[in-house]
Amino acid sequence: MEKAARRRAILDAALQVFSEHGFAGTKLDEVARRAGIAKGTLYLHFTDKEALFRGLVEENIAPVLADADHVVGLFPGTTRELLDLLIGLLAARILDRPASAIVRLMIAEGPRFPELAAFYHREVVARGLALVRQILQRGLERGEITSDLGVRFPQLVISPAIVAVVWNSMFGAIEPLDARSFLMAHRDLLLRGLGWREN
Amino acid sequence: MEKAARRRAILDAALQVFSEHGFAGTKLDEVARRAGIAKGTLYLHFTDKEALFRGLVEENIAPVLADADHVVGLFPGTTRELLDLLIGLLAARILDRPASAIVRLMIAEGPRFPELAAFYHREVVARGLALVRQILQRGLERGEITSDLGVRFPQLVISPAIVAVVWNSMFGAIEPLDARSFLMAHRDLLLRGLGWREN
Amino acid sequence: MEKAARRRAILDAALQVFSEHGFAGTKLDEVARRAGIAKGTLYLHFTDKEALFRGLVEENIAPVLADADHVVGLFPGTTRELLDLLIGLLAARILDRPASAIVRLMIAEGPRFPELAAFYHREVVARGLALVRQILQRGLERGEITSDLGVRFPQLVISPAIVAVVWNSMFGAIEPLDARSFLMAHRDLLLRGLGWREN
Amino acid sequence: MEKAARRRAILDAALQVFSEHGFAGTKLDEVARRAGIAKGTLYLHFTDKEALFRGLVEENIAPVLADADHVVGLFPGTTRELLDLLIGLLAARILDRPASAIVRLMIAEGPRFPELAAFYHREVVARGLALVRQILQRGLERGEITSDLGVRFPQLVISPAIVAVVWNSMFGAIEPLDARSFLMAHRDLLLRGLGWREN
DNA sequence: AATGAATGAGGATTCATTCAT
DNA sequence: GATGAATGAATCCTCATTCAT
């Protein structure tokens, strides 16, 4: 349908512009220009600037959730294999502009959009952390790891991915961080820290 | 001197308001109001909004650097003790509103202030990471740890602190993260991951 | 086209207001109000206050130049007839509010807009003086006048017209000067001074 | 007295700044700076910006009037000699920055200060024109000139002086006008135009 | 008297939103 | 539906004026 394509073009443009200028700094003129439509047309798709921002975040969540389901689906395998898979996905996502831009936007603007933060927490963060917990819990039960720190603080597993996004957005031009090697190092450190032992 | 106090009041107010609304979203009227001065008075201390923002970041760096020097000064001790010290400081800093607000602001606005990001990188981030490297390098030399992953990716040591700040700013109202326990868990995981062995 | 009419309305209002209050003293709010449009609409036609001022001067030059060409076109006639024609045009222009307001504005604001003054000199003043020189040079060649002072100082021919404008703008309410009689007297004095002799 | 010197310094500075930027464009900060005093001190001498402007014009009139009296005092002489004297004074005045700046200011700002324009008309212009009339009337009575056009339109005698001031303020950088030669040419043209005949 | 820091009304400019075409 | 010209509220910044020292 034509309408859906139009909507997608707007959201793509909005992601770029919000990402470059932040919420308050974004001019809808520029979003419209990049989307190749007239300014007024924006209002046929989104009631106002805030709705556009919310739509942006909400509609970029689907692929993330699909990823998670994918990981869950591949559950057979060692904890190491699952963590590798997870980190591979994170790396893919991090190298992937849209999703990392969304993460950055949520960090930058989250405090000004509490309901959106709650939505993001519920739909993305809580699910992601639950997935991490599942993987590690299973590792404990199988005797592949011995520490429950990861289950208790699943954010520890995710932290380096967040930092890689933030780092490259701020210091990418000065001292870029290779996200893949960084996350590989993290996986090694993490597994050893959790008491990993090949059975 | 009266002038310095006025300046401090302005910076305190600015930290609050920039922190709540971001750079573009901040009204200087509100900064002035919270500082208890007239709008025009702001301009006797800072040439414009951007100078105020820069001043805010720059003048909040001094205490951070003082901390770092302090840690270096206390160098004798095991790697575990030093990491504890470091993490204690991070926790103190994280629980400390001003500094965490600055970190958040830098993450949110950094991409729009490249020179400021460079300044922050040079004065705070690079020094902090150098300190981490020193500590871990010394641990390797003393045989207290065996992995050099921390030396190669010192950001891994810092990541959970950054995430704790970001987490609480976004999800503090929904699911607060106890920064101290979180960082203690991190320290345990990290040390074990690095091959910690009490001599 | 509607757009051109809007632009004309703005320039008309701007001429009034700039003329009454000078450049710095003019409020764009008032220009908009008198043009019957909203403040923001001004900016769809002129990028800023200075562009509006420049546009005002530049677009009021066309009719003046058309007049000058007209005079040149009517060249056959005695020097007296040509001077009469010229003075008639000056009088018409002087009694004509817009042009005299422009002259006043240029005198008042010229020093603060050097490029605009240069433009005005090039497009209006130099051409006007060249026309005066042509007329007088022809008079000398035909033996109708004997002095070359007018050719050497064509500003002498124009001075009373300028003064009439300035006088009436300043003292019009106190002691108005009848521009037509004034310029007629000037013509008589000038011709006699240049050694006029009917052939 | 110290106070009078202070006042003079302020007026000198004010003349410069008003002359460069016009009334609305003048910042009292800059006047104070150039006068070498604090901003607040201005208000010990002039109640407000407008009073300063008025004072400026009013206090620069004395020397002009003194000149005029001087001319009247030297009355014996031919009409040519008196006109020479008058034009010499005008040239001196025109080459003299302060007075020409005042003339320019009155032209530029006069319409916004009607009472000041009236004052200027009464104290300077009317007296100057009366003087011109006296000289020419005497010339007629003595039979040195035959036309009464100058008596009827004394502004014709003054016009080139005004134009010289205006010209050089606007086009001085592009095509400067030598005021002295210009006024000499005017004198010759004028005398001949009035029917001058050496007795 | 002199100072200059402080004030806050005022004005240029921007931009989210509306609406006639 | 789509457009983009028009709107005017909102915000940064300036500067004449005041006043405590």
mmCIF file of N, CA, C and O (backbone and C1' of nucleotides) in Angstrom, chain B residues 6 38-41 44, chain E residues 5-10:
data_model
loop_
_atom_site.group_PDB
_atom_site.id
_atom_site.type_symbol
_atom_site.label_atom_id
_atom_site.label_comp_id
_atom_site.label_asym_id
_atom_site.label_seq_id
_atom_site.Cartn_x
_atom_site.Cartn_y
_atom_site.Cartn_z
ATOM 1 N N ARG B 6 27.724 33.753 42.410
ATOM 2 C CA ARG B 6 26.705 33.952 41.393
ATOM 3 C C ARG B 6 26.912 32.960 40.242
ATOM 4 O O ARG B 6 25.983 32.313 39.781
ATOM 5 N N ALA B 38 18.102 37.657 37.252
ATOM 6 C CA ALA B 38 17.377 38.094 36.063
ATOM 7 C C ALA B 38 18.044 37.499 34.832
ATOM 8 O O ALA B 38 19.231 37.187 34.832
ATOM 9 N N LYS B 39 17.241 37.382 33.791
ATOM 10 C CA LYS B 39 17.699 36.793 32.554
ATOM 11 C C LYS B 39 18.982 37.452 32.055
ATOM 12 O O LYS B 39 19.939 36.774 31.677
ATOM 13 N N GLY B 40 18.991 38.767 32.071
ATOM 14 C CA GLY B 40 20.148 39.486 31.536
ATOM 15 C C GLY B 40 21.426 39.177 32.281
ATOM 16 O O GLY B 40 22.530 39.254 31.728
ATOM 17 N N THR B 41 21.291 38.847 33.539
ATOM 18 C CA THR B 41 22.477 38.601 34.352
ATOM 19 C C THR B 41 23.269 37.389 33.864
ATOM 20 O O THR B 41 24.495 37.339 33.974
ATOM 21 N N LEU B 44 26.075 38.276 31.746
ATOM 22 C CA LEU B 44 27.268 38.882 32.351
ATOM 23 C C LEU B 44 28.280 37.796 32.696
ATOM 24 O O LEU B 44 29.454 38.078 32.927
ATOM 25 P P DA E 5 30.854 44.892 36.391
ATOM 26 O "O5'" DA E 5 29.856 44.051 37.299
ATOM 27 C "C5'" DA E 5 29.837 44.270 38.700
ATOM 28 C "C4'" DA E 5 28.453 44.009 39.256
ATOM 29 C "C3'" DA E 5 27.723 42.824 38.624
ATOM 30 O "O3'" DA E 5 26.944 42.218 39.654
ATOM 31 C "C1'" DA E 5 26.500 44.800 38.188
ATOM 32 P P DA E 6 26.003 40.970 39.276
ATOM 33 O "O5'" DA E 6 24.595 41.656 39.051
ATOM 34 C "C5'" DA E 6 23.951 42.258 40.177
ATOM 35 C "C4'" DA E 6 22.581 42.751 39.762
ATOM 36 C "C3'" DA E 6 21.727 41.714 39.023
ATOM 37 O "O3'" DA E 6 20.494 41.577 39.724
ATOM 38 C "C1'" DA E 6 21.797 43.783 37.824
ATOM 39 P P DT E 7 19.362 40.620 39.167
ATOM 40 O "O5'" DT E 7 18.464 41.620 38.323
ATOM 41 C "C5'" DT E 7 17.923 42.756 38.977
ATOM 42 C "C4'" DT E 7 17.193 43.618 37.979
ATOM 43 C "C3'" DT E 7 16.143 42.859 37.163
ATOM 44 O "O3'" DT E 7 14.874 43.393 37.473
ATOM 45 C "C1'" DT E 7 17.475 44.267 35.780
ATOM 46 P P DG E 8 13.577 42.488 37.502
ATOM 47 O "O5'" DG E 8 12.964 42.781 36.066
ATOM 48 C "C5'" DG E 8 12.693 44.131 35.685
ATOM 49 C "C4'" DG E 8 12.431 44.175 34.202
ATOM 50 C "C3'" DG E 8 11.646 42.970 33.657
ATOM 51 O "O3'" DG E 8 10.857 43.407 32.557
ATOM 52 C "C1'" DG E 8 13.656 43.110 32.546
ATOM 53 P P DA E 9 9.305 43.533 32.775
ATOM 54 O "O5'" DA E 9 8.931 44.631 31.691
ATOM 55 C "C5'" DA E 9 9.516 45.925 31.775
ATOM 56 C "C4'" DA E 9 9.970 46.392 30.406
ATOM 57 C "C3'" DA E 9 9.001 46.070 29.268
ATOM 58 O "O3'" DA E 9 9.003 47.179 28.383
ATOM 59 C "C1'" DA E 9 11.091 45.079 28.818
ATOM 60 P P DG E 10 8.130 47.118 27.058
ATOM 61 O "O5'" DG E 10 9.199 46.737 25.939
ATOM 62 C "C5'" DG E 10 10.378 47.526 25.789
ATOM 63 C "C4'" DG E 10 11.150 47.015 24.595
ATOM 64 C "C3'" DG E 10 10.268 46.628 23.400
ATOM 65 O "O3'" DG E 10 10.928 47.021 22.215
ATOM 66 C "C1'" DG E 10 11.543 44.769 24.063
#
